[in-house]
Short mmCIF file of C-alpha atoms and ligand atoms in Angstrom, two decimals:
data_model
loop_
_atom_site.label_atom_id
_atom_site.label_comp_id
_atom_site.label_asym_id
_atom_site.label_seq_id
_atom_site.Cartn_x
_atom_site.Cartn_y
_atom_site.Cartn_z
CA UNK A 42 8.76 -62.16 -3.48
CA UNK A 43 12.28 -63.07 -4.51
CA UNK A 44 14.63 -60.26 -5.19
CA UNK A 45 16.11 -60.38 -8.65
CA UNK A 46 19.52 -59.50 -7.20
CA UNK A 47 19.75 -62.95 -5.49
CA UNK A 48 20.20 -64.72 -8.84
CA UNK A 49 23.73 -64.79 -10.26
CA UNK A 50 23.96 -62.88 -13.49
CA UNK A 51 24.86 -64.68 -16.74
CA UNK A 52 28.35 -63.09 -16.94
CA UNK A 53 29.04 -64.24 -13.35
CA UNK A 54 28.13 -67.86 -14.27
CA UNK A 55 30.36 -67.71 -17.33
CA UNK A 56 33.22 -66.39 -15.19
CA UNK A 57 32.78 -69.24 -12.73
CA UNK A 58 32.87 -71.82 -15.54
CA UNK A 59 36.01 -70.27 -17.01
CA UNK A 60 37.59 -70.42 -13.53
CA UNK A 61 36.73 -74.14 -13.27
CA UNK A 62 38.14 -74.96 -16.68
CA UNK A 63 41.35 -73.10 -15.96
CA UNK A 64 42.18 -75.16 -12.82
CA UNK A 65 45.58 -76.81 -13.28
CA UNK A 66 45.38 -80.46 -14.44
CA UNK A 67 47.20 -81.64 -11.31
CA UNK A 68 44.28 -80.45 -9.16
CA UNK A 69 42.04 -82.98 -10.95
CA UNK A 70 44.64 -85.73 -10.93
CA UNK A 71 45.18 -85.41 -7.19
CA UNK A 72 41.51 -85.74 -6.30
CA UNK A 73 41.16 -89.22 -4.74
CA UNK A 74 38.58 -91.48 -6.37
CA UNK A 75 35.36 -91.58 -4.33
CA UNK A 76 35.35 -94.40 -1.78
CA UNK A 77 33.29 -97.36 -2.93
CA UNK A 78 31.93 -100.06 -0.66
CA UNK A 79 33.28 -103.55 -1.36
CA UNK A 80 29.89 -105.02 -0.42
CA UNK A 81 27.89 -105.88 -3.58
CA UNK A 82 24.59 -105.22 -1.76
CA UNK A 83 25.62 -101.77 -0.50
CA UNK A 84 26.43 -100.32 -3.94
CA UNK A 85 23.93 -98.34 -6.00
CA UNK A 86 23.44 -99.58 -9.56
CA UNK A 87 25.74 -96.92 -11.02
CA UNK A 88 28.33 -97.39 -8.25
CA UNK A 89 28.22 -101.13 -8.99
CA UNK A 90 29.25 -100.36 -12.57
CA UNK A 91 32.17 -98.31 -11.22
CA UNK A 92 33.01 -101.11 -8.74
CA UNK A 93 33.29 -103.69 -11.53
CA UNK A 94 35.50 -101.29 -13.48
CA UNK A 95 37.70 -100.61 -10.46
CA UNK A 96 38.01 -104.31 -9.58
CA UNK A 97 38.92 -105.18 -13.19
CA UNK A 98 36.07 -107.66 -13.22
CA UNK A 99 37.34 -109.54 -10.14
CA UNK A 100 34.55 -110.49 -7.71
CA UNK A 101 34.86 -112.50 -4.52
CA UNK A 102 32.42 -115.19 -3.46
CA UNK A 103 33.23 -115.96 0.19
CA UNK A 104 31.81 -119.43 0.77
CA UNK A 105 30.74 -120.37 4.31
CA UNK A 106 28.43 -122.94 5.88
CA UNK A 107 25.95 -123.25 8.75
CA UNK A 108 26.92 -126.15 11.03
CA UNK A 109 27.78 -126.95 14.62
CA UNK A 110 31.22 -125.77 15.74
CA UNK A 111 31.89 -127.51 19.05
CA UNK A 112 30.00 -126.45 22.17
CA UNK A 113 31.43 -122.91 22.16
CA UNK A 114 31.33 -121.37 18.66
CA UNK A 115 28.34 -120.14 16.60
CA UNK A 116 26.78 -122.15 13.76
CA UNK A 117 27.91 -119.53 11.27
CA UNK A 118 31.58 -119.61 12.27
CA UNK A 119 32.87 -120.45 8.78
CA UNK A 120 30.61 -117.89 7.11
CA UNK A 121 31.43 -115.12 9.59
CA UNK A 122 35.18 -115.76 9.45
CA UNK A 123 35.51 -116.10 5.68
CA UNK A 124 33.56 -112.89 5.17
CA UNK A 125 35.72 -111.06 7.72
CA UNK A 126 38.87 -112.14 5.85
CA UNK A 127 37.48 -111.51 2.35
CA UNK A 128 35.99 -108.10 3.15
CA UNK A 129 39.19 -106.87 4.80
CA UNK A 130 41.23 -108.16 1.86
CA UNK A 131 38.96 -106.43 -0.67
CA UNK A 132 39.34 -103.15 1.25
CA UNK A 133 43.09 -103.42 0.63
CA UNK A 134 42.90 -104.69 -2.97
CA UNK A 135 39.58 -103.59 -4.38
CA UNK A 136 37.14 -106.29 -5.45
CA UNK A 137 33.35 -106.55 -5.29
CA UNK A 138 32.28 -109.06 -2.61
CA UNK A 139 29.12 -111.14 -3.12
CA UNK A 140 26.57 -111.27 -0.24
CA UNK A 141 26.32 -114.10 2.31
CA UNK A 142 26.63 -117.54 0.66
CA UNK A 143 26.46 -120.78 2.64
CA UNK A 144 24.83 -123.35 0.31
CA UNK A 145 27.63 -125.91 0.37
CA UNK A 146 28.38 -129.50 1.31
CA UNK A 147 27.59 -130.35 4.94
CA UNK A 148 25.59 -133.60 4.83
CA UNK A 149 27.80 -135.04 7.60
CA UNK A 150 26.35 -132.60 10.18
CA UNK A 151 22.66 -133.28 9.56
CA UNK A 152 22.35 -134.98 12.97
CA UNK A 153 23.29 -131.74 14.77
CA UNK A 154 20.89 -128.84 15.53
CA UNK A 155 20.90 -125.86 13.20
CA UNK A 156 22.68 -127.43 10.21
CA UNK A 157 21.54 -126.22 6.77
CA UNK A 158 22.37 -129.07 4.39
CA UNK A 159 21.22 -128.58 0.79
CA UNK A 160 21.03 -131.55 -1.59
CA UNK A 161 23.91 -132.32 -3.96
CA UNK A 162 22.11 -131.23 -7.14
CA UNK A 163 20.94 -127.98 -5.62
CA UNK A 164 24.44 -127.13 -4.34
CA UNK A 165 25.86 -127.41 -7.86
CA UNK A 166 22.90 -125.79 -9.62
CA UNK A 167 22.75 -122.83 -7.24
CA UNK A 168 26.48 -122.23 -7.43
CA UNK A 169 26.39 -122.39 -11.25
CA UNK A 170 23.50 -119.96 -11.49
CA UNK A 171 25.18 -117.67 -8.96
CA UNK A 172 28.47 -117.52 -10.88
CA UNK A 173 26.58 -117.23 -14.21
CA UNK A 174 24.64 -114.26 -12.83
CA UNK A 175 27.78 -112.68 -11.37
CA UNK A 176 29.47 -112.98 -14.77
CA UNK A 177 26.44 -111.54 -16.58
CA UNK A 178 26.96 -108.50 -14.35
CA UNK A 179 30.60 -108.12 -15.35
CA UNK A 180 32.43 -110.45 -12.92
CA UNK A 181 34.59 -112.19 -15.51
CA UNK A 182 36.99 -113.46 -12.85
CA UNK A 183 35.23 -115.06 -9.88
CA UNK A 184 37.40 -115.88 -6.89
CA UNK A 185 35.62 -118.32 -4.58
CA UNK A 186 37.20 -117.88 -1.15
CA UNK A 187 36.42 -121.06 0.75
CA UNK A 188 35.95 -121.02 4.52
CA UNK A 189 34.65 -124.58 5.09
CA UNK A 190 36.62 -127.83 4.90
CA UNK A 191 33.54 -129.83 3.81
CA UNK A 192 33.63 -127.96 0.48
CA UNK A 193 37.10 -129.26 -0.36
CA UNK A 194 35.78 -131.82 -2.86
CA UNK A 195 32.81 -129.79 -4.11
CA UNK A 196 34.72 -126.68 -5.19
CA UNK A 197 37.52 -128.17 -7.33
CA UNK A 198 34.86 -130.40 -8.96
CA UNK A 199 32.75 -127.32 -9.68
CA UNK A 200 35.73 -125.48 -11.17
CA UNK A 201 36.84 -128.47 -13.23
CA UNK A 202 33.40 -128.99 -14.72
CA UNK A 203 33.26 -125.40 -15.98
CA UNK A 204 35.04 -126.90 -19.00
CA UNK A 205 32.01 -128.98 -19.96
CA UNK A 206 30.46 -126.09 -21.84
CA UNK A 207 31.54 -122.53 -22.72
CA UNK A 208 31.52 -119.79 -20.10
CA UNK A 209 32.75 -116.24 -20.65
CA UNK A 210 34.34 -116.13 -17.21
CA UNK A 211 36.87 -118.01 -15.10
CA UNK A 212 36.22 -119.60 -11.69
CA UNK A 213 39.17 -119.53 -9.30
CA UNK A 214 39.13 -121.47 -6.00
CA UNK A 215 41.18 -120.26 -3.04
CA UNK A 216 41.51 -121.80 0.41
CA UNK A 217 44.47 -120.77 2.55
CA UNK A 218 43.16 -120.10 6.03
CA UNK A 219 45.81 -121.22 8.46
CA UNK A 220 49.60 -120.74 8.30
CA UNK A 221 51.53 -124.00 8.39
CA UNK A 222 54.34 -122.43 10.40
CA UNK A 223 55.38 -119.25 12.21
CA UNK A 224 53.61 -117.11 14.78
CA UNK A 225 52.59 -118.11 18.29
CA UNK A 226 53.01 -121.85 18.96
CA UNK A 227 50.02 -124.12 18.31
CA UNK A 228 49.59 -126.60 21.13
CA UNK A 229 46.40 -128.29 19.87
CA UNK A 230 47.54 -131.45 18.05
CA UNK A 231 44.25 -132.04 16.19
CA UNK A 232 43.09 -128.46 15.65
CA UNK A 233 40.71 -129.33 12.80
CA UNK A 234 37.24 -128.05 13.71
CA UNK A 235 36.35 -125.54 16.44
CA UNK A 236 39.85 -126.21 17.82
CA UNK A 237 42.60 -123.81 18.81
CA UNK A 238 43.04 -122.07 15.44
CA UNK A 239 39.39 -121.67 14.54
CA UNK A 240 38.45 -120.49 18.02
CA UNK A 241 41.36 -118.02 18.06
CA UNK A 242 40.28 -116.55 14.72
CA UNK A 243 36.71 -116.09 15.96
CA UNK A 244 38.14 -114.20 18.96
CA UNK A 245 39.28 -111.60 16.40
CA UNK A 246 36.36 -111.54 13.95
CA UNK A 247 33.45 -111.89 16.41
CA UNK A 248 34.74 -112.11 20.01
CA UNK A 249 31.24 -111.55 21.40
CA UNK A 250 30.10 -114.89 19.87
CA UNK A 251 32.82 -117.05 21.47
CA UNK A 252 32.03 -118.94 24.69
CA UNK A 253 35.45 -120.10 25.98
CA UNK A 254 33.90 -121.29 29.25
CA UNK A 255 31.96 -123.97 27.33
CA UNK A 256 34.88 -125.18 25.20
CA UNK A 257 35.79 -128.10 27.49
CA UNK A 258 32.18 -129.22 28.08
CA UNK A 259 32.34 -131.70 25.15
CA UNK A 260 35.12 -133.89 23.79
CA UNK A 261 36.95 -132.82 20.66
CA UNK A 262 39.10 -135.98 20.74
CA UNK A 263 39.49 -138.34 17.78
CA UNK A 264 37.14 -141.30 18.42
CA UNK A 265 39.09 -143.37 15.84
CA UNK A 266 36.26 -145.86 15.32
CA UNK A 267 36.93 -146.73 11.67
CA UNK A 268 39.52 -149.49 11.29
CA UNK A 269 40.51 -149.05 7.65
CA UNK A 270 43.52 -147.23 6.24
CA UNK A 271 43.25 -143.53 5.36
CA UNK A 272 43.74 -144.13 1.64
CA UNK A 273 40.29 -145.76 1.47
CA UNK A 274 37.65 -143.02 1.42
CA UNK A 275 34.11 -143.20 2.84
CA UNK A 276 31.60 -140.40 3.35
CA UNK A 277 31.07 -141.46 6.97
CA UNK A 278 34.75 -140.95 7.92
CA UNK A 279 34.17 -137.65 9.67
CA UNK A 280 31.34 -139.03 11.81
CA UNK A 281 33.42 -142.07 12.77
CA UNK A 282 36.13 -139.80 14.14
CA UNK A 283 34.34 -136.61 15.28
CA UNK A 284 30.64 -137.33 15.90
CA UNK A 285 30.21 -134.18 18.04
CA UNK A 286 31.43 -131.82 15.29
CA UNK A 287 34.37 -130.88 17.38
CA UNK A 288 37.99 -131.71 16.59
CA UNK A 289 40.64 -130.23 18.88
CA UNK A 290 40.74 -128.12 22.00
CA UNK A 291 38.98 -124.79 21.73
CA UNK A 292 39.93 -123.95 25.32
CA UNK A 293 43.56 -123.44 24.25
CA UNK A 294 42.65 -120.53 21.94
CA UNK A 295 44.24 -117.10 22.39
CA UNK A 296 43.67 -113.67 20.86
CA UNK A 297 47.39 -113.51 20.07
CA UNK A 298 47.16 -116.62 17.86
CA UNK A 299 43.93 -115.33 16.33
CA UNK A 300 45.52 -112.01 15.37
CA UNK A 301 48.43 -113.77 13.69
CA UNK A 302 46.26 -116.24 11.80
CA UNK A 303 43.63 -113.74 10.72
CA UNK A 304 46.30 -111.40 9.39
CA UNK A 305 47.80 -114.34 7.48
CA UNK A 306 44.38 -115.19 6.01
CA UNK A 307 43.65 -111.59 4.94
CA UNK A 308 47.14 -111.19 3.44
CA UNK A 309 46.69 -114.49 1.55
CA UNK A 310 43.41 -113.32 0.03
CA UNK A 311 44.98 -109.96 -0.95
CA UNK A 312 47.74 -111.83 -2.80
CA UNK A 313 45.17 -114.10 -4.47
CA UNK A 314 43.15 -111.07 -5.70
CA UNK A 315 46.35 -109.52 -7.10
CA UNK A 316 47.24 -112.74 -8.91
CA UNK A 317 43.77 -113.09 -10.38
CA UNK A 318 43.80 -109.46 -11.55
CA UNK A 319 47.14 -110.08 -13.26
CA UNK A 320 46.07 -113.35 -14.89
CA UNK A 321 45.65 -112.65 -18.62
CA UNK A 322 46.07 -116.30 -19.65
CA UNK A 323 43.20 -118.34 -18.18
CA UNK A 324 40.27 -116.61 -19.89
CA UNK A 325 42.07 -116.48 -23.24
CA UNK A 326 43.08 -120.14 -23.21
CA UNK A 327 39.69 -121.18 -21.89
CA UNK A 328 38.10 -119.56 -24.98
CA UNK A 329 40.60 -121.31 -27.24
CA UNK A 330 39.86 -124.62 -25.50
CA UNK A 331 36.08 -124.26 -25.91
CA UNK A 332 36.49 -123.49 -29.60
CA UNK A 333 38.82 -126.45 -30.21
CA UNK A 334 36.56 -128.79 -28.25
CA UNK A 335 33.83 -128.28 -30.91
CA UNK A 336 36.03 -129.96 -33.56
CA UNK A 337 38.59 -132.22 -31.88
CA UNK A 338 39.54 -134.05 -35.07
CA UNK A 339 40.90 -130.84 -36.63
CA UNK A 340 43.29 -130.00 -33.80
CA UNK A 341 47.02 -130.63 -34.10
CA UNK A 342 49.12 -132.65 -33.65
ZN1 LIG B 568 34.71 -124.29 10.66
#
């Protein structure tokens, strides 16, 4: 049987409440906000609401791919690296980060094992539904952080065609992975795919998945088999030059270069998040544009 004396008396409860209310305001102000995960999938529903509020509606969609990366790097290199950079950036400048996304353009690697190449219509439809659903959940500014060169035509096209009908959100595309100058010297002249830079970055994000001893087992040289000038574009250009999905010399990678480049990438994404948070023009003018586009003959001059 419980003793009655264990229960706090009513006056004692009232005293406690008075004590709480009389705490100086600074005590409340100094309490740090509870730490929130930046991972969309790790948040509870109510924490997600707080995350959207804290991020000012800015959500990141790190965009990777699944394709061969030379003889020495994992298929998910672009996905793993872009998520490493985006997640670390969002820890510094809070934003909600969408789960793994790798449904991009990679038709040119379909002859290699392990490639996941979705059809053109599905790439666009899935990306549109994904950003629509993100926006329905409060992401009014969606920053797509690209980690795969094969998306370089897809993503600006996707962003440009957001103007074809009204959306209550803005799509931003960002791709700044490798510094053009500074840091440890780059000795790999090609350095495009699974080369010195990409291998060095993987040595930082997922060193256990890098196989430096295999890096020289295939050629990453330019095969230069297409004899037309570079200002004439064909879809087969990559295969004519780099049929082994390797461009550069992964064996020249170093952790020192990886540290420098990964820090550059994270810092670049932090600055991009800050710019997007501060952008109060794009959404407003986008709305104005959509409205005017319904009656073009009335617009001036
Ligand atoms: Zn890559």
